[in-house]
Amino acid sequence: AMGCFGVSVGIAEEAAAEYRVSAFCTADEPRIGVTGHWAMTPAPQLAALARGELVVVPDLENAEAPSPLYATLSHVCARAFVAFPVRTSTRLVAVLLALLDAPGTLTEEGQIIGWEVADQLGIAVDHAQLRERLSMGGAAAFAELERQLVAR
């Protein structure tokens, strides 16, 4: 079983193909706030995440297409990572990275937990966006929400 020693949550900027870190946590070092942003390369990984697929990079040192993000993850002692898409009901909004301390992947249980966390983050973003629309648009936003619910 591979050990997950940390997580990173980043905002996925699909249009710019970037990953902007908003939280990075290990047992020794929690950081909240944008700590950097990197190109999400290779591009097929971002496309897979946008489709709601899991991305596994089992060995950062021997990755097919290394990137600045991979170098940064190696610098914090990650040897591999598993990327979970964080999606709202309409699009990819963030990526949850499970950082591994040895080459490989997460156990089945680790993947189940990762999917659950990513799904809950997506639901939270959906709710925040809904709350914002309601507060900004008042009755008009409520009418639009009612229309959307009836359409479902």
N, CA and C atoms as an extended XYZ file, in Angstrom:
456
Properties=species:S:1:pos:R:3:atomname:S:1:resname:S:1:resid:I:1 pbc="F F F"
N         0.842       -1.185        0.000 N   ALA     1
C         0.000        0.000        0.000 CA  ALA     1
C         0.883        1.242        0.000 C   ALA     1
N         0.586        2.155       -0.887 N   MET     2
C         1.346        3.391       -0.981 CA  MET     2
C         0.858        4.359        0.076 C   MET     2
N         1.799        5.132        0.631 N   GLY     3
C         1.433        6.093        1.658 CA  GLY     3
C         1.143        7.460        1.076 C   GLY     3
N        -0.014        7.989        1.391 N   CYS     4
C        -0.365        9.350        1.003 CA  CYS     4
C         0.101       10.246        2.137 C   CYS     4
N         1.068       11.109        1.857 N   PHE     5
C         1.622       11.940        2.919 CA  PHE     5
C         1.128       13.373        2.855 C   PHE     5
N         0.405       13.740        1.812 N   GLY     6
C        -0.071       15.106        1.705 CA  GLY     6
C        -1.090       15.251        0.605 C   GLY     6
N        -1.753       16.395        0.611 N   VAL     7
C        -2.720       16.700       -0.437 CA  VAL     7
C        -2.517       18.142       -0.891 C   VAL     7
N        -2.928       18.383       -2.102 N   SER     8
C        -2.909       19.721       -2.652 CA  SER     8
C        -4.226       19.917       -3.376 C   SER     8
N        -4.822       21.073       -3.194 N   VAL     9
C        -6.027       21.411       -3.937 CA  VAL     9
C        -5.698       22.639       -4.759 C   VAL     9
N        -5.959       22.541       -6.032 N   GLY    10
C        -5.664       23.662       -6.912 CA  GLY    10
C        -6.828       23.981       -7.807 C   GLY    10
N        -6.934       25.241       -8.128 N   ILE    11
C        -7.957       25.697       -9.060 CA  ILE    11
C        -7.489       25.349      -10.463 C   ILE    11
N        -8.327       24.679      -11.216 N   ALA    12
C        -7.982       24.303      -12.583 CA  ALA    12
C        -8.477       25.386      -13.521 C   ALA    12
N        -7.568       25.981      -14.235 N   GLU    13
C        -7.911       26.996      -15.239 CA  GLU    13
C        -7.837       26.321      -16.602 C   GLU    13
N        -8.974       25.758      -17.030 N   GLU    14
C        -8.975       25.009      -18.284 CA  GLU    14
C        -8.528       25.839      -19.472 C   GLU    14
N        -9.018       27.057      -19.571 N   ALA    15
C        -8.699       27.892      -20.732 CA  ALA    15
C        -7.198       28.139      -20.837 C   ALA    15
N        -6.543       28.357      -19.704 N   ALA    16
C        -5.105       28.619      -19.701 CA  ALA    16
C        -4.302       27.342      -19.484 C   ALA    16
N        -4.985       26.220      -19.258 N   ALA    17
C        -4.335       24.940      -18.956 CA  ALA    17
C        -3.373       25.086      -17.785 C   ALA    17
N        -3.855       25.728      -16.712 N   GLU    18
C        -3.023       25.944      -15.526 CA  GLU    18
C        -3.644       25.324      -14.291 C   GLU    18
N        -2.782       25.055      -13.326 N   TYR    19
C        -3.168       24.549      -12.016 CA  TYR    19
C        -2.644       25.559      -11.009 C   TYR    19
N        -3.555       26.247      -10.301 N   ARG    20
C        -3.179       27.274       -9.336 CA  ARG    20
C        -3.422       26.724       -7.935 C   ARG    20
N        -2.362       26.488       -7.186 N   VAL    21
C        -2.476       25.874       -5.876 CA  VAL    21
C        -3.165       26.830       -4.904 C   VAL    21
N        -4.210       26.328       -4.229 N   SER    22
C        -4.884       27.140       -3.225 CA  SER    22
C        -4.718       26.556       -1.828 C   SER    22
N        -4.314       25.300       -1.733 N   ALA    23
C        -4.023       24.702       -0.429 CA  ALA    23
C        -3.031       23.568       -0.631 C   ALA    23
N        -2.120       23.450        0.301 N   PHE    24
C        -1.129       22.382        0.286 CA  PHE    24
C        -0.948       21.937        1.728 C   PHE    24
N        -1.166       20.684        1.997 N   CYS    25
C        -1.093       20.219        3.383 CA  CYS    25
C        -0.368       18.890        3.497 C   CYS    25
N         0.564       18.835        4.430 N   THR    26
C         1.148       17.583        4.885 CA  THR    26
C         1.022       17.611        6.400 C   THR    26
N         1.432       16.538        7.047 N   ALA    27
C         1.370       16.508        8.510 CA  ALA    27
C         2.232       17.610        9.111 C   ALA    27
N         3.314       17.983        8.413 N   ASP    28
C         4.254       18.975        8.930 CA  ASP    28
C         3.995       20.390        8.450 C   ASP    28
N         3.274       20.546        7.353 N   GLU    29
C         3.215       21.870        6.726 CA  GLU    29
C         1.879       22.152        6.044 C   GLU    29
N         0.953       22.824        6.749 N   PRO    30
C        -0.265       23.266        6.064 CA  PRO    30
C        -0.062       24.667        5.492 C   PRO    30
N        -0.429       24.854        4.232 N   ARG    31
C        -0.377       26.181        3.611 CA  ARG    31
C        -1.694       26.435        2.913 C   ARG    31
N        -2.284       27.561        3.200 N   ILE    32
C        -3.527       27.944        2.542 CA  ILE    32
C        -3.251       29.245        1.802 C   ILE    32
N        -3.833       29.379        0.640 N   GLY    33
C        -3.598       30.557       -0.186 CA  GLY    33
C        -2.804       30.158       -1.402 C   GLY    33
N        -2.861       30.959       -2.408 N   VAL    34
C        -2.173       30.630       -3.653 CA  VAL    34
C        -0.667       30.598       -3.405 C   VAL    34
N        -0.089       29.435       -3.622 N   THR    35
C         1.347       29.273       -3.401 CA  THR    35
C         2.111       29.142       -4.704 C   THR    35
N         1.417       29.191       -5.801 N   GLY    36
C         2.074       29.117       -7.104 CA  GLY    36
C         1.107       28.585       -8.141 C   GLY    36
N         1.468       28.723       -9.385 N   HIS    37
C         0.672       28.087      -10.424 CA  HIS    37
C         1.581       27.591      -11.528 C   HIS    37
N         1.174       26.491      -12.118 N   TRP    38
C         1.975       25.794      -13.102 CA  TRP    38
C         1.112       25.379      -14.268 C   TRP    38
N         1.752       25.217      -15.409 N   ALA    39
C         1.045       24.662      -16.561 CA  ALA    39
C         0.674       23.223      -16.233 C   ALA    39
N        -0.569       22.845      -16.528 N   MET    40
C        -1.008       21.463      -16.329 CA  MET    40
C        -0.576       20.691      -17.560 C   MET    40
N         0.634       20.243      -17.557 N   THR    41
C         1.114       19.461      -18.689 CA  THR    41
C         1.351       18.048      -18.213 C   THR    41
N         1.259       17.070      -19.016 N   PRO    42
C         0.835       17.178      -20.410 CA  PRO    42
C        -0.661       17.489      -20.523 C   PRO    42
N        -1.019       18.155      -21.605 N   ALA    43
C        -2.400       18.586      -21.823 CA  ALA    43
C        -3.411       17.441      -21.765 C   ALA    43
N        -3.076       16.235      -22.221 N   PRO    44
C        -4.065       15.150      -22.117 CA  PRO    44
C        -4.525       14.889      -20.682 C   PRO    44
N        -3.676       15.180      -19.703 N   GLN    45
C        -4.090       14.993      -18.308 CA  GLN    45
C        -5.205       15.962      -17.949 C   GLN    45
N        -5.079       17.208      -18.346 N   LEU    46
C        -6.119       18.191      -18.061 CA  LEU    46
C        -7.407       17.810      -18.779 C   LEU    46
N        -7.295       17.333      -20.003 N   ALA    47
C        -8.480       16.904      -20.752 CA  ALA    47
C        -9.152       15.724      -20.048 C   ALA    47
N        -8.367       14.790      -19.545 N   ALA    48
C        -8.933       13.636      -18.824 CA  ALA    48
C        -9.641       14.100      -17.560 C   ALA    48
N        -9.033       15.020      -16.823 N   LEU    49
C        -9.664       15.551      -15.610 CA  LEU    49
C       -10.962       16.271      -15.957 C   LEU    49
N       -10.965       17.043      -17.047 N   ALA    50
C       -12.167       17.758      -17.471 CA  ALA    50
C       -13.293       16.787      -17.805 C   ALA    50
N       -12.932       15.582      -18.273 N   ARG    51
C       -13.940       14.549      -18.569 CA  ARG    51
C       -14.362       13.800      -17.305 C   ARG    51
N       -13.764       14.150      -16.164 N   GLY    52
C       -14.127       13.492      -14.907 CA  GLY    52
C       -13.341       12.227      -14.631 C   GLY    52
N       -12.189       12.078      -15.276 N   GLU    53
C       -11.384       10.866      -15.111 CA  GLU    53
C       -10.259       11.071      -14.105 C   GLU    53
N        -9.897        9.995      -13.442 N   LEU    54
C        -8.763        9.963      -12.521 CA  LEU    54
C        -7.466        9.987      -13.328 C   LEU    54
N        -6.455       10.709      -12.847 N   VAL    55
C        -5.141       10.713      -13.493 CA  VAL    55
C        -4.125       10.226      -12.471 C   VAL    55
N        -3.355        9.209      -12.846 N   VAL    56
C        -2.330        8.656      -11.966 CA  VAL    56
C        -0.969        8.873      -12.622 C   VAL    56
N        -0.049        9.485      -11.893 N   VAL    57
C         1.336        9.589      -12.334 CA  VAL    57
C         2.119        8.747      -11.325 C   VAL    57
N         2.417        7.490      -11.683 N   PRO    58
C         2.963        6.547      -10.720 CA  PRO    58
C         4.435        6.746      -10.361 C   PRO    58
N         5.160        7.556      -11.143 N   ASP    59
C         6.577        7.767      -10.843 CA  ASP    59
C         7.013        9.103      -11.436 C   ASP    59
N         7.122       10.119      -10.581 N   LEU    60
C         7.486       11.459      -11.064 CA  LEU    60
C         8.865       11.497      -11.701 C   LEU    60
N         9.802       10.689      -11.185 N   GLU    61
C        11.168       10.708      -11.729 CA  GLU    61
C        11.232       10.163      -13.143 C   GLU    61
N        10.326        9.273      -13.494 N   ASN    62
C        10.347        8.650      -14.820 CA  ASN    62
C         9.091        8.957      -15.618 C   ASN    62
N         8.488       10.115      -15.378 N   ALA    63
C         7.272       10.494      -16.087 CA  ALA    63
C         7.564       10.704      -17.570 C   ALA    63
N         6.592       10.348      -18.401 N   GLU    64
C         6.756       10.473      -19.850 CA  GLU    64
C         6.959       11.912      -20.292 C   GLU    64
N         6.208       12.825      -19.713 N   ALA    65
C         6.289       14.234      -20.107 CA  ALA    65
C         6.413       15.087      -18.845 C   ALA    65
N         7.630       15.224      -18.316 N   PRO    66
C         7.788       15.988      -17.076 CA  PRO    66
C         7.362       17.446      -17.258 C   PRO    66
N         6.993       18.065      -16.146 N   SER    67
C         6.525       19.448      -16.197 CA  SER    67
C         7.038       20.194      -14.976 C   SER    67
N         6.921       21.523      -14.974 N   PRO    68
C         7.308       22.299      -13.789 CA  PRO    68
C         6.527       21.871      -12.539 C   PRO    68
N         5.249       21.501      -12.715 N   LEU    69
C         4.460       21.015      -11.578 CA  LEU    69
C         5.093       19.754      -10.997 C   LEU    69
N         5.524       18.845      -11.861 N   TYR    70
C         6.147       17.603      -11.390 CA  TYR    70
C         7.424       17.915      -10.607 C   TYR    70
N         8.206       18.864      -11.108 N   ALA    71
C         9.448       19.224      -10.410 CA  ALA    71
C         9.141       19.787       -9.032 C   ALA    71
N         8.119       20.615       -8.931 N   THR    72
C         7.736       21.187       -7.642 CA  THR    72
C         7.264       20.100       -6.686 C   THR    72
N         6.465       19.160       -7.183 N   LEU    73
C         5.997       18.070       -6.333 CA  LEU    73
C         7.164       17.209       -5.863 C   LEU    73
N         8.129       16.974       -6.738 N   SER    74
C         9.327       16.214       -6.346 CA  SER    74
C        10.092       16.954       -5.260 C   SER    74
N        10.127       18.282       -5.354 N   HIS    75
C        10.833       19.108       -4.375 CA  HIS    75
C        10.253       18.954       -2.969 C   HIS    75
N         8.943       18.675       -2.867 N   VAL    76
C         8.332       18.461       -1.549 CA  VAL    76
C         8.299       16.974       -1.199 C   VAL    76
N         9.134       16.203       -1.894 N   CYS    77
C         9.350       14.773       -1.624 CA  CYS    77
C         8.242       13.857       -2.119 C   CYS    77
N         7.388       14.332       -3.008 N   ALA    78
C         6.402       13.438       -3.623 CA  ALA    78
C         7.128       12.580       -4.644 C   ALA    78
N         6.798       11.304       -4.677 N   ARG    79
C         7.383       10.395       -5.668 CA  ARG    79
C         6.363       10.036       -6.744 C   ARG    79
N         5.077       10.259       -6.421 N   ALA    80
C         3.984        9.961       -7.351 CA  ALA    80
C         2.777       10.765       -6.889 C   ALA    80
N         1.756       10.836       -7.744 N   PHE    81
C         0.515       11.466       -7.303 CA  PHE    81
C        -0.680       10.898       -8.044 C   PHE    81
N        -1.828       11.072       -7.423 N   VAL    82
C        -3.106       10.710       -8.030 CA  VAL    82
C        -3.936       11.982       -8.045 C   VAL    82
N        -4.452       12.351       -9.221 N   ALA    83
C        -5.234       13.577       -9.378 CA  ALA    83
C        -6.705       13.228       -9.548 C   ALA    83
N        -7.522       13.827       -8.685 N   PHE    84
C        -8.969       13.638       -8.735 CA  PHE    84
C        -9.607       14.927       -9.255 C   PHE    84
N       -10.506       14.821      -10.233 N   PRO    85
C       -11.182       16.023      -10.719 CA  PRO    85
C       -12.204       16.510       -9.696 C   PRO    85
N       -12.245       17.807       -9.488 N   VAL    86
C       -13.273       18.426       -8.658 CA  VAL    86
C       -14.190       19.156       -9.631 C   VAL    86
N       -15.386       18.609       -9.792 N   ARG    87
C       -16.317       19.135      -10.791 CA  ARG    87
C       -17.578       19.670      -10.136 C   ARG    87
N       -18.059       20.771      -10.677 N   THR    88
C       -19.403       21.228      -10.316 CA  THR    88
C       -20.351       20.459      -11.229 C   THR    88
N       -21.600       20.831      -11.216 N   SER    89
C       -22.554       20.152      -12.093 CA  SER    89
C       -22.278       20.443      -13.560 C   SER    89
N       -21.452       21.453      -13.837 N   THR    90
C       -21.240       21.838      -15.236 CA  THR    90
C       -19.797       21.774      -15.726 C   THR    90
N       -18.796       21.840      -14.823 N   ARG    91
C       -17.427       21.930      -15.335 CA  ARG    91
C       -16.391       21.555      -14.277 C   ARG    91
N       -15.165       21.368      -14.746 N   LEU    92
C       -14.022       21.147      -13.869 CA  LEU    92
C       -13.645       22.479      -13.217 C   LEU    92
N       -13.553       22.513      -11.891 N   VAL    93
C       -13.195       23.750      -11.198 CA  VAL    93
C       -11.888       23.639      -10.426 C   VAL    93
N       -11.507       22.423      -10.066 N   ALA    94
C       -10.293       22.256       -9.272 CA  ALA    94
C        -9.783       20.830       -9.432 C   ALA    94
N        -8.613       20.620       -8.868 N   VAL    95
C        -7.992       19.299       -8.875 CA  VAL    95
C        -7.507       19.008       -7.467 C   VAL    95
N        -7.793       17.801       -6.991 N   LEU    96
C        -7.305       17.329       -5.700 CA  LEU    96
C        -6.174       16.353       -5.980 C   LEU    96
N        -4.979       16.676       -5.506 N   LEU    97
C        -3.836       15.781       -5.690 CA  LEU    97
C        -3.555       15.047       -4.391 C   LEU    97
N        -3.466       13.737       -4.470 N   ALA    98
C        -2.991       12.930       -3.348 CA  ALA    98
C        -1.519       12.666       -3.632 C   ALA    98
N        -0.649       13.157       -2.739 N   LEU    99
C         0.795       13.036       -2.931 CA  LEU    99
C         1.295       11.765       -2.252 C   LEU    99
N         2.078       10.986       -2.990 N   LEU   100
C         2.552        9.696       -2.490 CA  LEU   100
C         4.044        9.754       -2.213 C   LEU   100
N         4.468        9.040       -1.168 N   ASP   101
C         5.871        9.063       -0.764 CA  ASP   101
C         6.715        7.975       -1.427 C   ASP   101
N         6.119        7.197       -2.320 N   ALA   102
C         6.840        6.162       -3.059 CA  ALA   102
C         6.164        6.010       -4.416 C   ALA   102
N         6.903        5.541       -5.427 N   PRO   103
C         6.262        5.308       -6.723 CA  PRO   103
C         5.101        4.325       -6.567 C   PRO   103
N         4.048        4.532       -7.329 N   GLY   104
C         2.887        3.639       -7.289 CA  GLY   104
C         1.599        4.414       -7.373 C   GLY   104
N         0.567        3.889       -6.749 N   THR   105
C        -0.743        4.534       -6.743 CA  THR   105
C        -1.398        4.306       -5.397 C   THR   105
N        -2.567        4.874       -5.211 N   LEU   106
C        -3.306        4.691       -3.967 CA  LEU   106
C        -3.952        3.311       -3.926 C   LEU   106
N        -4.220        2.864       -2.728 N   THR   107
C        -4.989        1.644       -2.567 CA  THR   107
C        -6.414        1.914       -3.048 C   THR   107
N        -7.193        0.860       -3.208 N   GLU   108
C        -8.592        1.033       -3.608 CA  GLU   108
C        -9.331        1.896       -2.580 C   GLU   108
N        -9.081        1.658       -1.299 N   GLU   109
C        -9.716        2.453       -0.252 CA  GLU   109
C        -9.298        3.919       -0.352 C   GLU   109
N        -8.019        4.174       -0.626 N   GLY   110
C        -7.531        5.545       -0.787 CA  GLY   110
C        -8.206        6.245       -1.956 C   GLY   110
N        -8.420        5.504       -3.047 N   GLN   111
C        -9.097        6.094       -4.198 CA  GLN   111
C       -10.560        6.404       -3.890 C   GLN   111
N       -11.217        5.537       -3.156 N   ILE   112
C       -12.613        5.788       -2.774 CA  ILE   112
C       -12.695        7.061       -1.938 C   ILE   112
N       -11.781        7.205       -0.988 N   ILE   113
C       -11.759        8.406       -0.147 CA  ILE   113
C       -11.476        9.647       -0.988 C   ILE   113
N       -10.511        9.554       -1.900 N   GLY   114
C       -10.181       10.685       -2.777 CA  GLY   114
C       -11.370       11.120       -3.614 C   GLY   114
N       -12.090       10.150       -4.201 N   TRP   115
C       -13.273       10.486       -4.993 CA  TRP   115
C       -14.327       11.167       -4.133 C   TRP   115
N       -14.528       10.675       -2.924 N   GLU   116
C       -15.541       11.262       -2.037 CA  GLU   116
C       -15.192       12.711       -1.683 C   GLU   116
N       -13.924       12.943       -1.360 N   VAL   117
C       -13.497       14.306       -1.018 CA  VAL   117
C       -13.671       15.229       -2.231 C   VAL   117
N       -13.243       14.771       -3.409 N   ALA   118
C       -13.376       15.586       -4.623 CA  ALA   118
C       -14.846       15.884       -4.923 C   ALA   118
N       -15.703       14.875       -4.771 N   ASP   119
C       -17.133       15.081       -5.012 CA  ASP   119
C       -17.715       16.096       -4.030 C   ASP   119
N       -17.341       16.003       -2.753 N   GLN   120
C       -17.855       16.943       -1.753 CA  GLN   120
C       -17.373       18.366       -2.024 C   GLN   120
N       -16.122       18.502       -2.472 N   LEU   121
C       -15.623       19.832       -2.836 CA  LEU   121
C       -16.426       20.408       -4.002 C   LEU   121
N       -16.739       19.592       -4.996 N   GLY   122
C       -17.541       20.046       -6.141 CA  GLY   122
C       -18.935       20.485       -5.710 C   GLY   122
N       -19.550       19.729       -4.804 N   ILE   123
C       -20.868       20.097       -4.288 CA  ILE   123
C       -20.790       21.420       -3.533 C   ILE   123
N       -19.729       21.587       -2.750 N   ALA   124
C       -19.567       22.843       -2.000 CA  ALA   124
C       -19.437       24.039       -2.942 C   ALA   124
N       -18.702       23.869       -4.037 N   VAL   125
C       -18.564       24.964       -5.007 CA  VAL   125
C       -19.911       25.251       -5.658 C   VAL   125
N       -20.651       24.189       -6.035 N   ASP   126
C       -21.997       24.391       -6.598 CA  ASP   126
C       -22.876       25.199       -5.644 C   ASP   126
N       -22.860       24.832       -4.370 N   HIS   127
C       -23.684       25.526       -3.382 CA  HIS   127
C       -23.246       26.985       -3.211 C   HIS   127
N       -21.945       27.212       -3.199 N   ALA   128
C       -21.446       28.585       -3.066 CA  ALA   128
C       -21.867       29.432       -4.265 C   ALA   128
N       -21.792       28.863       -5.455 N   GLN   129
C       -22.200       29.596       -6.651 CA  GLN   129
C       -23.703       29.876       -6.621 C   GLN   129
N       -24.484       28.919       -6.160 N   LEU   130
C       -25.921       29.119       -6.053 CA  LEU   130
C       -26.235       30.227       -5.048 C   LEU   130
N       -25.575       30.179       -3.895 N   ARG   131
C       -25.783       31.203       -2.864 CA  ARG   131
C       -25.428       32.592       -3.407 C   ARG   131
N       -24.339       32.667       -4.161 N   GLU   132
C       -23.927       33.947       -4.750 CA  GLU   132
C       -24.961       34.452       -5.754 C   GLU   132
N       -25.447       33.558       -6.598 N   ARG   133
C       -26.466       33.957       -7.578 CA  ARG   133
C       -27.724       34.445       -6.885 C   ARG   133
N       -28.113       33.759       -5.819 N   LEU   134
C       -29.318       34.163       -5.094 CA  LEU   134
C       -29.142       35.517       -4.428 C   LEU   134
N       -27.983       35.751       -3.846 N   SER   135
C       -27.782       37.026       -3.158 CA  SER   135
C       -27.653       38.186       -4.146 C   SER   135
N       -27.087       37.928       -5.313 N   MET   136
C       -26.888       38.997       -6.290 CA  MET   136
C       -28.145       39.285       -7.098 C   MET   136
N       -28.886       38.238       -7.422 N   GLY   137
C       -30.017       38.445       -8.312 CA  GLY   137
C       -31.367       38.411       -7.640 C   GLY   137
N       -31.410       38.015       -6.403 N   GLY   138
C       -32.666       37.987       -5.669 CA  GLY   138
C       -33.747       37.211       -6.378 C   GLY   138
N       -34.856       37.851       -6.651 N   ALA   139
C       -36.032       37.204       -7.229 CA  ALA   139
C       -35.749       36.645       -8.621 C   ALA   139
N       -34.987       37.368       -9.421 N   ALA   140
C       -34.691       36.888      -10.781 CA  ALA   140
C       -33.896       35.589      -10.726 C   ALA   140
N       -32.923       35.521       -9.842 N   ALA   141
C       -32.122       34.309       -9.706 CA  ALA   141
C       -32.974       33.158       -9.178 C   ALA   141
N       -33.867       33.461       -8.239 N   PHE   142
C       -34.744       32.433       -7.692 CA  PHE   142
C       -35.651       31.880       -8.791 C   PHE   142
N       -36.196       32.749       -9.624 N   ALA   143
C       -37.051       32.321      -10.735 CA  ALA   143
C       -36.261       31.442      -11.700 C   ALA   143
N       -35.016       31.813      -11.978 N   GLU   144
C       -34.166       31.018      -12.864 CA  GLU   144
C       -33.889       29.660      -12.241 C   GLU   144
N       -33.616       29.628      -10.957 N   LEU   145
C       -33.381       28.366      -10.257 CA  LEU   145
C       -34.623       27.487      -10.332 C   LEU   145
N       -35.793       28.051      -10.103 N   GLU   146
C       -37.038       27.301      -10.202 CA  GLU   146
C       -37.207       26.719      -11.601 C   GLU   146
N       -36.890       27.536      -12.614 N   ARG   147
C       -36.993       27.071      -13.996 CA  ARG   147
C       -36.064       25.893      -14.238 C   ARG   147
N       -34.811       25.985      -13.730 N   GLN   148
C       -33.855       24.900      -13.905 CA  GLN   148
C       -34.312       23.628      -13.206 C   GLN   148
N       -34.868       23.765      -12.013 N   LEU   149
C       -35.331       22.593      -11.270 CA  LEU   149
C       -36.512       21.934      -11.966 C   LEU   149
N       -37.409       22.720      -12.506 N   VAL   150
C       -38.558       22.170      -13.225 CA  VAL   150
C       -38.077       21.451      -14.488 C   VAL   150
N       -37.055       21.994      -15.135 N   ALA   151
C       -36.538       21.397      -16.366 CA  ALA   151
C       -35.907       20.040      -16.107 C   ALA   151
N       -35.374       19.819      -14.924 N   ARG   152
C       -34.770       18.523      -14.588 CA  ARG   152
C       -35.851       17.504      -14.451 C   ARG   152
